[in-house]
Amino acid sequence: MLTSRPRGTADIVPPDTARWQWLESLARDVCRVYGYFEIRTPTFEHSELFHRGVGDTSDIVEKETYTFEDRGKRSLTLRPEGTASVVRAYLENGLHNRPQPVKLYYLSLPIFRYEKPQAGRLREHHQFGVEALGSDDPHLDAEVIALSLDFVRRAGLTQLDLRLNSIGCPACRPRYREVLVEYYRGHTGEMCADCRRRLERNPLRLLDCKTDRALAAAAPRSLDFLCEACRAHFDGLKAALEELGIGYTVDPTLVRGLDYYTRTVFEFTHGALGAQNALFGGGRYDGLAETLGGPRVPGVGFGLGMERLLGALAGEGRLPEAETGVTAFVIAADGARARALPLVQRLRAAGVAADMDFLDRSFRAQFKAAARYPAHFAVILGEAELAAGAAAVKDLERGVQETVPLDDLAEYLRRRAPRSGPQAGA
RNA sequence: GUGGGUGUAGCUCAGUGGUUAGAGCGCCAGGUUGUGGCCCUGGAGGCCGGGGGUUCGAGUCCCCUCACUCACCCCA
């Protein structure tokens, strides 16, 4: 069938689009007050960017990328996450020559992963994220977390849970890694097949295994092996969060699925999301720019799933009503139909949301259409009114009607145009 | 990738193997002169997800497939 969308994709249609626009304007406003500016990067990149940046051994790159060869035999990949592209763009556009840190955000960015779809998991979803590049100050980690919290709280969420961990840096992680491997070697009999494979390739991910929670809970903790600098950074972050009154739980088993993370990793979960309960997550990636062949550029950021945020809001019963109404609906009597569109255009030119009937409806049916639109005002155009150079304007909520000269109509409506709905409520 | 559940109108769902497949909501029209929502009447809209099989006969039973969904893995 040609009328079905690809597996794991979703159409976003009115009135849902109004809710997206509401979230987007909210995100833009939060970013504005935090001093973050928008960046837009390509939908696809050289496959190598994700292999090197995100990591060959991550699940995302190992088995979830949409990779294809173009007609020039280049291997390209639809982006499976946002950070690698932003860091690439930072380097490529010489943003390291601008005042540091450079604070960027992306919004409703399509993300592609070849997943088995289920509720809260799609093959194409959209992320809002920020990346702050050029500083390793733990206050910046705290700011990023504060920004994300501000955003979701302003959107209306209340039931949030922040988990936090530090996984060290190239100075201290190797030793921790050895100790961890040694620990798990002693328990291979109790491990699942996936974990035995992970033991050699990506031992930190062992902590992520959901089947052997007891093993992970008893495993050596990265926090106990942090070098002095990483320890100080983590303490600094915790102190900054406490200063801001942001509650958190330290979770030593939190490691996250992308290989580029250093030091800080965090994840917000939400109770209403079910099994896919990660609403957003992020961390620090001080080595990523070098991995891509650039200078050392520390950075920290997060990615938030917009679909999941909408799901969490719905779960809390806090999704706003989507406004699809219009200010004025012009109703034309039989002798005045030709005058309707010009009048509608005149109102629109004055900034008044206006519409009319396009189904050649009867006068009565036009009124019904206006009421069900819903429109706040019916602007009645009849021969009598036209002869007087006026229109009858009926307030459909209050039921009162008065005659307004056509020349005053736009101003009359503009003064009374109600502002409501998700966009205006932001 | 593994396992369970479900696919009937735009939406939410009825429908013992037996005529021409239904309801509510939504949509369109009408309810007489130029006044809406409520109400009343009528209408449009279905390859019953797709394919194969069993049967005199399949929306209903069986197999395959696709999609959705829940769990696992992992993530946003």
Short mmCIF file of C-alpha atoms (C1' of nucleotides) in Angstrom, two decimals:
data_model
loop_
_atom_site.label_atom_id
_atom_site.label_comp_id
_atom_site.label_asym_id
_atom_site.label_seq_id
_atom_site.Cartn_x
_atom_site.Cartn_y
_atom_site.Cartn_z
CA MET A 1 0.00 0.00 0.00
CA LEU A 2 1.30 3.42 -0.92
CA THR A 3 -0.60 5.12 1.86
CA SER A 4 1.36 3.70 4.74
CA ARG A 5 4.38 5.30 6.32
CA PRO A 6 7.66 3.44 6.88
CA ARG A 7 7.90 1.38 10.03
CA GLY A 8 8.83 3.37 13.09
CA THR A 9 8.02 6.77 11.61
CA ALA A 10 5.19 9.06 12.62
CA ASP A 11 3.15 11.80 11.01
CA ILE A 12 2.62 14.87 13.11
CA VAL A 13 -0.62 16.50 12.06
CA PRO A 14 -2.84 19.26 13.41
CA PRO A 15 -3.75 19.81 16.15
CA ASP A 16 -0.64 18.03 17.48
CA THR A 17 1.63 20.32 15.51
CA ALA A 18 0.43 23.18 17.69
CA ARG A 19 1.78 21.33 20.72
CA TRP A 20 5.14 20.90 19.03
CA GLN A 21 5.24 24.58 18.22
CA TRP A 22 4.42 25.37 21.81
CA LEU A 23 7.32 23.22 23.05
CA GLU A 24 9.61 24.69 20.45
CA SER A 25 8.87 28.27 21.40
CA LEU A 26 9.35 27.32 25.04
CA ALA A 27 12.73 25.75 24.27
CA ARG A 28 13.84 28.75 22.27
CA ASP A 29 12.94 31.08 25.08
CA VAL A 30 14.78 29.01 27.68
CA CYS A 31 17.86 28.88 25.43
CA ARG A 32 17.67 32.60 24.87
CA VAL A 33 17.82 33.44 28.55
CA TYR A 34 20.67 30.97 29.08
CA GLY A 35 22.69 32.39 26.20
CA TYR A 36 22.47 29.37 23.91
CA PHE A 37 22.16 29.86 20.16
CA GLU A 38 20.70 27.59 17.55
CA ILE A 39 22.81 25.41 15.29
CA ARG A 40 21.54 23.36 12.36
CA THR A 41 23.61 20.56 10.94
CA PRO A 42 23.03 18.16 8.01
CA THR A 43 20.70 15.20 8.32
CA PHE A 44 23.46 12.88 7.13
CA GLU A 45 27.18 12.83 7.72
CA HIS A 46 30.16 10.77 6.63
CA SER A 47 29.67 7.42 8.32
CA GLU A 48 33.15 7.71 9.73
CA LEU A 49 32.08 10.62 11.95
CA PHE A 50 29.78 8.40 13.93
CA HIS A 51 32.09 5.40 13.93
CA ARG A 52 34.93 7.45 15.35
CA GLY A 53 32.87 9.84 17.45
CA VAL A 54 30.08 7.79 18.91
CA GLY A 55 32.10 4.58 18.89
CA ASP A 56 32.20 1.35 16.92
CA THR A 57 31.31 -0.70 19.96
CA SER A 58 28.24 1.31 20.93
CA ASP A 59 24.92 -0.34 20.19
CA ILE A 60 23.85 2.70 18.23
CA VAL A 61 26.64 2.43 15.69
CA GLU A 62 27.03 -1.31 15.83
CA LYS A 63 23.50 -2.20 14.83
CA GLU A 64 21.22 0.82 14.63
CA THR A 65 22.53 3.17 11.95
CA TYR A 66 20.90 3.93 8.64
CA THR A 67 23.97 3.78 6.44
CA PHE A 68 23.97 4.01 2.65
CA GLU A 69 26.29 4.64 -0.24
CA ASP A 70 25.52 7.62 -2.43
CA ARG A 71 26.07 7.76 -6.18
CA GLY A 72 29.61 8.95 -5.62
CA LYS A 73 30.39 5.83 -3.58
CA ARG A 74 30.62 7.78 -0.33
CA SER A 75 29.41 6.02 2.79
CA LEU A 76 26.90 8.27 4.52
CA THR A 77 24.84 7.78 7.67
CA LEU A 78 21.62 9.42 8.84
CA ARG A 79 22.51 10.95 12.17
CA PRO A 80 21.79 8.62 15.10
CA GLU A 81 22.47 11.37 17.69
CA GLY A 82 23.19 15.07 17.73
CA THR A 83 26.48 15.69 19.47
CA ALA A 84 29.02 14.38 16.96
CA SER A 85 27.68 16.66 14.22
CA VAL A 86 27.75 19.69 16.48
CA VAL A 87 31.35 19.09 17.48
CA ARG A 88 32.27 18.51 13.84
CA ALA A 89 30.55 21.75 12.85
CA TYR A 90 32.26 23.59 15.71
CA LEU A 91 35.64 22.51 14.38
CA GLU A 92 34.81 22.94 10.71
CA ASN A 93 33.44 26.47 11.16
CA GLY A 94 36.24 27.65 13.41
CA LEU A 95 33.95 28.29 16.35
CA HIS A 96 36.96 27.75 18.63
CA ASN A 97 38.02 31.25 17.53
CA ARG A 98 34.93 32.76 19.09
CA PRO A 99 34.60 33.67 22.76
CA GLN A 100 34.46 30.46 24.79
CA PRO A 101 32.44 28.62 25.78
CA VAL A 102 30.33 28.37 22.66
CA LYS A 103 26.82 27.43 23.72
CA LEU A 104 24.60 25.87 21.10
CA TYR A 105 21.23 24.22 20.87
CA TYR A 106 19.33 22.22 18.31
CA LEU A 107 15.58 21.80 18.21
CA SER A 108 13.25 19.18 16.77
CA LEU A 109 16.28 17.64 15.13
CA PRO A 110 15.37 14.36 13.38
CA ILE A 111 17.34 11.41 14.74
CA PHE A 112 17.43 8.02 13.00
CA ARG A 113 18.03 4.65 14.59
CA TYR A 114 17.13 1.25 13.22
CA GLU A 115 15.21 0.04 16.26
CA LYS A 116 12.31 -2.25 16.84
CA PRO A 117 9.55 0.28 17.39
CA GLN A 118 7.39 0.30 20.46
CA ALA A 119 5.69 2.92 22.57
CA GLY A 120 8.21 5.70 23.14
CA ARG A 121 10.64 4.30 20.60
CA LEU A 122 10.69 5.21 16.94
CA ARG A 123 13.07 4.83 14.04
CA GLU A 124 12.87 8.54 13.44
CA HIS A 125 12.40 10.75 16.47
CA HIS A 126 13.19 14.35 17.31
CA GLN A 127 15.53 15.78 19.87
CA PHE A 128 16.01 19.07 21.57
CA GLY A 129 19.55 19.32 22.85
CA VAL A 130 22.25 21.72 23.91
CA GLU A 131 26.02 21.53 23.68
CA ALA A 132 28.34 23.84 25.60
CA LEU A 133 31.84 23.69 24.15
CA GLY A 134 35.18 25.04 25.23
CA SER A 135 35.14 24.77 29.01
CA ASP A 136 35.50 21.96 31.52
CA ASP A 137 34.14 23.99 34.41
CA PRO A 138 31.72 21.82 36.42
CA HIS A 139 29.47 24.86 36.75
CA LEU A 140 28.82 24.45 33.05
CA ASP A 141 27.67 20.88 33.63
CA ALA A 142 25.36 22.23 36.30
CA GLU A 143 24.08 24.94 33.96
CA VAL A 144 23.25 22.41 31.27
CA ILE A 145 21.33 20.33 33.77
CA ALA A 146 19.59 23.42 35.14
CA LEU A 147 18.59 24.50 31.64
CA SER A 148 17.08 21.12 30.84
CA LEU A 149 15.16 21.10 34.10
CA ASP A 150 13.91 24.63 33.55
CA PHE A 151 12.61 23.63 30.17
CA VAL A 152 10.70 20.53 31.20
CA ARG A 153 9.34 22.22 34.32
CA ARG A 154 8.07 25.16 32.31
CA ALA A 155 6.49 22.64 29.98
CA GLY A 156 4.60 21.39 33.01
CA LEU A 157 6.44 18.24 34.15
CA THR A 158 6.73 17.56 37.83
CA GLN A 159 7.67 13.91 38.31
CA LEU A 160 11.31 13.83 37.33
CA ASP A 161 14.19 11.78 38.57
CA LEU A 162 17.82 12.79 37.98
CA ARG A 163 20.55 10.20 38.16
CA LEU A 164 24.18 11.19 38.05
CA ASN A 165 27.56 9.52 37.80
CA SER A 166 31.16 10.18 36.82
CA ILE A 167 32.97 7.67 34.64
CA GLY A 168 36.39 9.29 34.75
CA CYS A 169 38.78 10.30 32.02
CA PRO A 170 41.62 8.77 29.98
CA ALA A 171 43.91 9.27 32.98
CA CYS A 172 41.93 7.22 35.45
CA ARG A 173 39.51 5.10 33.49
CA PRO A 174 42.02 2.51 32.20
CA ARG A 175 42.84 1.40 35.70
CA TYR A 176 39.18 1.24 36.65
CA ARG A 177 38.51 -0.68 33.49
CA GLU A 178 41.12 -3.27 34.45
CA VAL A 179 39.64 -3.71 37.89
CA LEU A 180 36.17 -3.99 36.42
CA VAL A 181 37.22 -6.61 33.87
CA GLU A 182 38.96 -8.56 36.59
CA TYR A 183 35.81 -8.48 38.71
CA TYR A 184 33.59 -9.70 35.91
CA ARG A 185 36.10 -12.39 34.86
CA GLY A 186 35.42 -13.94 38.23
CA HIS A 187 31.71 -14.08 37.49
CA THR A 188 31.52 -15.15 33.84
CA GLY A 189 29.35 -18.09 34.84
CA GLU A 190 26.60 -15.76 36.04
CA MET A 191 26.71 -13.49 33.00
CA CYS A 192 24.45 -13.39 29.96
CA ALA A 193 25.83 -13.99 26.47
CA ASP A 194 25.76 -10.30 25.58
CA CYS A 195 27.77 -9.45 28.64
CA ARG A 196 30.46 -12.02 27.92
CA ARG A 197 30.93 -10.37 24.57
CA ARG A 198 30.97 -6.91 26.14
CA LEU A 199 33.64 -7.97 28.61
CA GLU A 200 36.37 -7.61 26.01
CA ARG A 201 34.95 -4.91 23.77
CA ASN A 202 33.27 -2.41 26.07
CA PRO A 203 33.44 -3.49 29.73
CA LEU A 204 31.82 -0.34 31.14
CA ARG A 205 28.60 -1.33 29.44
CA LEU A 206 28.47 -4.41 31.66
CA LEU A 207 27.12 -2.18 34.40
CA ASP A 208 24.20 -1.36 32.15
CA CYS A 209 23.03 -4.95 31.90
CA LYS A 210 19.52 -5.24 33.29
CA THR A 211 19.57 -8.99 33.81
CA ASP A 212 22.45 -9.02 36.27
CA ARG A 213 21.57 -6.11 38.50
CA ALA A 214 23.10 -7.78 41.53
CA LEU A 215 26.40 -8.24 39.75
CA ALA A 216 26.42 -4.61 38.66
CA ALA A 217 25.47 -3.35 42.09
CA ALA A 218 28.34 -5.22 43.69
CA ALA A 219 30.84 -4.27 40.97
CA PRO A 220 33.70 -1.86 41.60
CA ARG A 221 32.53 1.73 41.21
CA SER A 222 34.15 4.19 38.85
CA LEU A 223 33.72 6.83 41.54
CA ASP A 224 36.27 5.00 43.70
CA PHE A 225 38.91 5.18 40.96
CA LEU A 226 38.61 8.78 39.83
CA CYS A 227 41.85 10.70 39.47
CA GLU A 228 42.23 13.85 41.50
CA ALA A 229 41.06 16.13 38.70
CA CYS A 230 37.96 14.02 37.97
CA ARG A 231 37.17 13.74 41.66
CA ALA A 232 37.38 17.51 42.03
CA HIS A 233 35.20 17.99 38.97
CA PHE A 234 32.51 15.64 40.22
CA ASP A 235 32.57 17.24 43.68
CA GLY A 236 32.31 20.63 42.01
CA LEU A 237 29.29 19.55 40.02
CA LYS A 238 27.53 18.10 43.04
CA ALA A 239 28.21 21.26 45.03
CA ALA A 240 26.91 23.41 42.19
CA LEU A 241 23.71 21.37 41.93
CA GLU A 242 23.16 21.62 45.64
CA GLU A 243 23.74 25.35 45.45
CA LEU A 244 20.99 25.51 42.81
CA GLY A 245 18.66 23.32 44.83
CA ILE A 246 18.61 20.59 42.20
CA GLY A 247 18.07 17.16 43.68
CA TYR A 248 19.88 14.15 42.29
CA THR A 249 20.79 10.55 42.98
CA VAL A 250 24.31 9.26 42.39
CA ASP A 251 23.98 6.00 40.46
CA PRO A 252 27.33 4.20 40.13
CA THR A 253 25.92 1.88 37.46
CA LEU A 254 24.88 4.68 35.13
CA VAL A 255 27.22 4.57 32.11
CA ARG A 256 25.14 5.47 29.00
CA GLY A 257 25.44 4.08 25.54
CA LEU A 258 27.75 6.46 23.75
CA ASP A 259 31.48 5.91 23.89
CA TYR A 260 32.55 9.54 23.91
CA TYR A 261 31.45 10.38 27.42
CA THR A 262 34.02 11.40 30.03
CA ARG A 263 33.46 12.37 33.63
CA THR A 264 29.85 13.51 33.99
CA VAL A 265 26.99 11.36 32.77
CA PHE A 266 23.36 11.95 33.72
CA GLU A 267 19.91 10.76 32.84
CA PHE A 268 16.42 11.98 33.61
CA THR A 269 13.68 9.41 33.82
CA HIS A 270 9.94 9.87 34.11
CA GLY A 271 7.48 7.55 35.74
CA ALA A 272 4.71 7.92 33.16
CA LEU A 273 6.82 6.67 30.25
CA GLY A 274 6.74 2.96 31.01
CA ALA A 275 9.65 0.81 29.95
CA GLN A 276 11.26 3.48 27.78
CA ASN A 277 11.46 5.85 30.68
CA ALA A 278 14.56 7.86 29.78
CA LEU A 279 13.28 11.30 28.97
CA PHE A 280 16.65 12.80 28.33
CA GLY A 281 20.27 12.21 29.08
CA GLY A 282 23.69 13.59 28.48
CA GLY A 283 27.11 14.19 29.85
CA ARG A 284 30.56 15.49 29.22
CA TYR A 285 32.70 14.58 26.23
CA ASP A 286 36.09 16.22 26.72
CA GLY A 287 37.87 13.92 24.26
CA LEU A 288 35.44 13.96 21.35
CA ALA A 289 36.96 16.85 19.40
CA GLU A 290 40.40 15.25 19.52
CA THR A 291 38.95 11.93 18.44
CA LEU A 292 37.69 13.72 15.36
CA GLY A 293 41.15 15.10 14.64
CA GLY A 294 40.71 18.54 16.16
CA PRO A 295 42.25 20.27 19.16
CA ARG A 296 41.15 19.44 22.68
CA VAL A 297 37.71 20.97 23.15
CA PRO A 298 35.91 19.95 26.32
CA GLY A 299 32.15 19.95 26.11
CA VAL A 300 28.96 19.00 27.88
CA GLY A 301 25.41 18.62 26.67
CA PHE A 302 22.18 16.67 26.67
CA GLY A 303 19.64 15.30 24.22
CA LEU A 304 15.93 15.21 24.96
CA GLY A 305 13.34 13.17 23.08
CA MET A 306 10.49 15.47 22.11
CA GLU A 307 8.07 12.59 21.53
CA ARG A 308 8.85 11.27 24.98
CA LEU A 309 8.42 14.68 26.56
CA LEU A 310 4.98 14.93 24.96
CA GLY A 311 4.27 11.42 26.22
CA ALA A 312 5.36 12.31 29.73
CA LEU A 313 3.21 15.45 29.68
CA ALA A 314 0.25 13.42 28.51
CA GLY A 315 0.98 10.92 31.27
CA GLU A 316 0.78 13.67 33.85
CA GLY A 317 -2.36 15.06 32.21
CA ARG A 318 -0.54 18.30 31.45
CA LEU A 319 -0.76 18.48 27.70
CA PRO A 320 -2.35 21.82 26.84
CA GLU A 321 -5.36 21.97 24.60
CA ALA A 322 -4.25 22.66 21.07
CA GLU A 323 -5.76 25.83 19.66
CA THR A 324 -6.96 25.55 16.09
CA GLY A 325 -9.41 28.41 16.05
CA VAL A 326 -9.52 31.62 14.09
CA THR A 327 -10.51 35.15 15.07
CA ALA A 328 -12.95 35.94 12.29
CA PHE A 329 -15.01 33.75 10.00
CA VAL A 330 -16.58 35.70 7.16
CA ILE A 331 -20.07 34.62 6.24
CA ALA A 332 -21.44 35.76 2.92
CA ALA A 333 -25.07 35.99 1.88
CA ASP A 334 -25.81 34.84 -1.65
CA GLY A 335 -25.41 38.26 -3.23
CA ALA A 336 -22.11 38.91 -1.46
CA ARG A 337 -20.08 35.78 -2.02
CA ALA A 338 -17.66 37.48 -4.38
CA ARG A 339 -16.85 40.03 -1.72
CA ALA A 340 -15.90 37.49 0.95
CA LEU A 341 -12.36 36.60 -0.11
CA PRO A 342 -11.28 40.23 -0.65
CA LEU A 343 -12.53 41.08 2.83
CA VAL A 344 -10.79 38.05 4.35
CA GLN A 345 -7.57 39.12 2.65
CA ARG A 346 -7.96 42.64 3.97
CA LEU A 347 -8.31 41.31 7.52
CA ARG A 348 -5.35 39.00 7.09
CA ALA A 349 -3.23 41.86 5.79
CA ALA A 350 -4.04 43.65 9.03
CA GLY A 351 -2.86 40.68 11.04
CA VAL A 352 -6.26 39.26 11.94
CA ALA A 353 -6.62 35.49 11.64
CA ALA A 354 -9.53 35.20 9.22
CA ASP A 355 -11.15 32.48 7.18
CA MET A 356 -14.28 31.78 5.17
CA ASP A 357 -16.38 29.05 3.59
CA PHE A 358 -14.99 27.23 0.57
CA LEU A 359 -17.71 24.64 0.14
CA ASP A 360 -20.44 26.91 -1.22
CA ARG A 361 -22.45 26.33 1.90
CA SER A 362 -25.82 27.83 2.68
CA PHE A 363 -25.91 30.86 4.94
CA ARG A 364 -27.03 28.75 7.84
CA ALA A 365 -24.37 26.13 7.20
CA GLN A 366 -21.70 28.83 7.08
CA PHE A 367 -22.77 29.85 10.55
CA LYS A 368 -22.46 26.30 11.76
CA ALA A 369 -19.01 26.08 10.25
CA ALA A 370 -17.98 29.29 11.99
CA ALA A 371 -19.15 27.96 15.33
CA ARG A 372 -17.42 24.62 14.95
CA TYR A 373 -14.19 26.04 13.60
CA PRO A 374 -14.21 27.58 16.19
CA ALA A 375 -14.18 31.27 15.31
CA HIS A 376 -14.52 33.99 17.88
CA PHE A 377 -16.41 36.30 15.56
CA ALA A 378 -18.72 35.76 12.64
CA VAL A 379 -18.39 38.61 10.18
CA ILE A 380 -21.63 38.74 8.24
CA LEU A 381 -21.53 40.14 4.79
CA GLY A 382 -24.96 40.79 3.31
CA GLU A 383 -26.35 43.09 0.72
CA ALA A 384 -27.81 45.42 3.30
CA GLU A 385 -24.51 45.75 5.14
CA LEU A 386 -22.56 46.15 1.92
CA ALA A 387 -24.83 48.93 0.81
CA ALA A 388 -23.95 50.73 4.03
CA GLY A 389 -20.25 49.96 3.68
CA ALA A 390 -20.35 47.82 6.80
CA ALA A 391 -20.52 44.28 8.13
CA ALA A 392 -22.41 42.73 11.01
CA VAL A 393 -20.02 41.28 13.57
CA LYS A 394 -21.32 38.69 15.97
CA ASP A 395 -19.36 37.58 19.00
CA LEU A 396 -20.02 33.85 18.89
CA GLU A 397 -19.22 33.27 22.52
CA ARG A 398 -21.34 36.02 23.95
CA GLY A 399 -23.98 36.05 21.25
CA VAL A 400 -23.99 39.80 20.81
CA GLN A 401 -23.92 41.45 17.41
CA GLU A 402 -23.18 44.92 16.15
CA THR A 403 -22.62 46.69 12.88
CA VAL A 404 -19.08 47.82 12.10
CA PRO A 405 -17.98 49.93 9.13
CA LEU A 406 -15.69 47.93 6.84
CA ASP A 407 -12.95 50.49 7.25
CA ASP A 408 -12.92 49.96 11.01
CA LEU A 409 -13.37 46.20 10.91
CA ALA A 410 -9.72 45.09 11.11
CA GLU A 411 -9.00 47.35 14.04
CA TYR A 412 -12.25 46.33 15.75
CA LEU A 413 -11.32 42.65 15.51
CA ARG A 414 -7.66 43.11 16.31
CA ARG A 415 -8.52 44.88 19.52
CA ARG A 416 -10.77 42.01 20.56
CA ALA A 417 -8.73 39.10 19.18
CA PRO A 418 -8.29 36.64 22.03
CA ARG A 419 -4.82 35.25 22.54
CA SER A 420 -4.97 31.74 23.85
CA GLY A 421 -3.74 28.22 23.20
CA PRO A 422 -0.37 26.58 23.64
CA GLN A 423 1.67 29.16 21.73
CA ALA A 424 0.38 32.14 23.58
CA GLY A 425 0.49 30.33 26.88
CA ALA A 426 4.22 29.74 26.57
"C1'" G B 1 17.37 -9.33 17.06
"C1'" U B 2 13.88 -12.56 20.86
"C1'" G B 3 8.99 -13.48 23.00
"C1'" G B 4 3.51 -12.22 24.12
"C1'" G B 5 -1.01 -9.46 22.59
"C1'" U B 6 -3.95 -6.93 18.83
"C1'" G B 7 -5.46 -5.69 13.57
"C1'" U B 8 -13.37 -4.38 11.35
"C1'" A B 9 -15.54 3.24 8.91
"C1'" G B 10 -11.37 9.24 9.95
"C1'" C B 11 -11.49 7.90 15.74
"C1'" U B 12 -13.25 4.46 19.87
"C1'" C B 13 -15.20 -0.24 19.37
"C1'" A B 14 -19.53 -4.28 18.64
"C1'" G B 15 -20.14 -8.45 15.41
"C1'" U B 16 -22.36 -18.02 17.78
"C1'" G B 17 -18.80 -20.40 10.62
"C1'" G B 18 -24.72 -18.66 7.63
"C1'" U B 19 -28.67 -13.04 3.78
"C1'" U B 20 -26.61 -6.88 1.57
"C1'" A B 21 -21.00 -6.04 8.13
"C1'" G B 22 -23.01 -2.43 12.60
"C1'" A B 23 -23.05 1.54 16.79
"C1'" G B 24 -21.25 6.06 19.05
"C1'" C B 25 -18.31 10.22 17.90
"C1'" G B 26 -16.51 12.93 13.66
"C1'" C B 27 -17.54 14.55 8.40
"C1'" C B 28 -21.35 16.37 4.54
"C1'" A B 29 -26.45 17.93 3.64
"C1'" G B 30 -31.37 19.28 5.20
"C1'" G B 31 -34.78 20.95 9.26
"C1'" U B 32 -38.29 27.24 3.97
"C1'" U B 33 -37.11 34.54 4.25
"C1'" G B 34 -30.09 36.30 6.61
"C1'" U B 35 -27.95 33.77 12.49
"C1'" G B 36 -24.11 29.01 15.22
"C1'" G B 37 -23.29 25.51 19.34
"C1'" C B 38 -27.97 21.58 21.60
"C1'" C B 39 -31.63 18.68 19.11
"C1'" C B 40 -34.07 15.92 14.84
"C1'" U B 41 -33.68 13.60 9.84
"C1'" G B 42 -30.81 11.89 5.86
"C1'" G B 43 -26.09 10.88 3.35
"C1'" A B 44 -21.09 9.69 2.26
"C1'" G B 45 -17.37 6.73 4.04
"C1'" G B 46 -15.14 -0.52 4.71
"C1'" C B 47 -10.65 -5.25 -0.64
"C1'" C B 48 -13.12 -6.71 7.91
"C1'" G B 49 -4.31 -5.11 7.30
"C1'" G B 50 -2.38 -8.38 2.97
"C1'" G B 51 -1.73 -13.41 0.88
"C1'" G B 52 -2.77 -18.53 1.01
"C1'" G B 53 -5.68 -22.63 3.02
"C1'" U B 54 -10.03 -25.53 5.39
"C1'" U B 55 -15.39 -25.34 4.21
"C1'" C B 56 -21.38 -25.70 0.48
"C1'" G B 57 -20.23 -20.98 2.93
"C1'" A B 58 -14.78 -17.23 6.42
"C1'" G B 59 -14.82 -10.63 9.46
"C1'" U B 60 -15.23 -15.33 12.42
"C1'" C B 61 -11.12 -21.44 11.95
"C1'" C B 62 -5.65 -22.65 10.32
"C1'" C B 63 -0.79 -21.06 8.15
"C1'" C B 64 2.35 -17.18 6.31
"C1'" U B 65 3.25 -12.07 5.99
"C1'" C B 66 2.92 -6.88 7.23
"C1'" A B 67 1.68 -3.28 10.81
"C1'" C B 68 0.62 -1.70 15.64
"C1'" U B 69 1.35 -2.79 20.74
"C1'" C B 70 3.69 -4.72 25.45
"C1'" A B 71 8.03 -6.92 27.51
"C1'" C B 72 13.46 -8.08 26.72
"C1'" C B 73 18.08 -5.79 24.76
"C1'" C B 74 19.25 -0.73 24.58
"C1'" C B 75 18.04 4.01 24.43
"C1'" A B 76 15.53 9.58 23.63
#
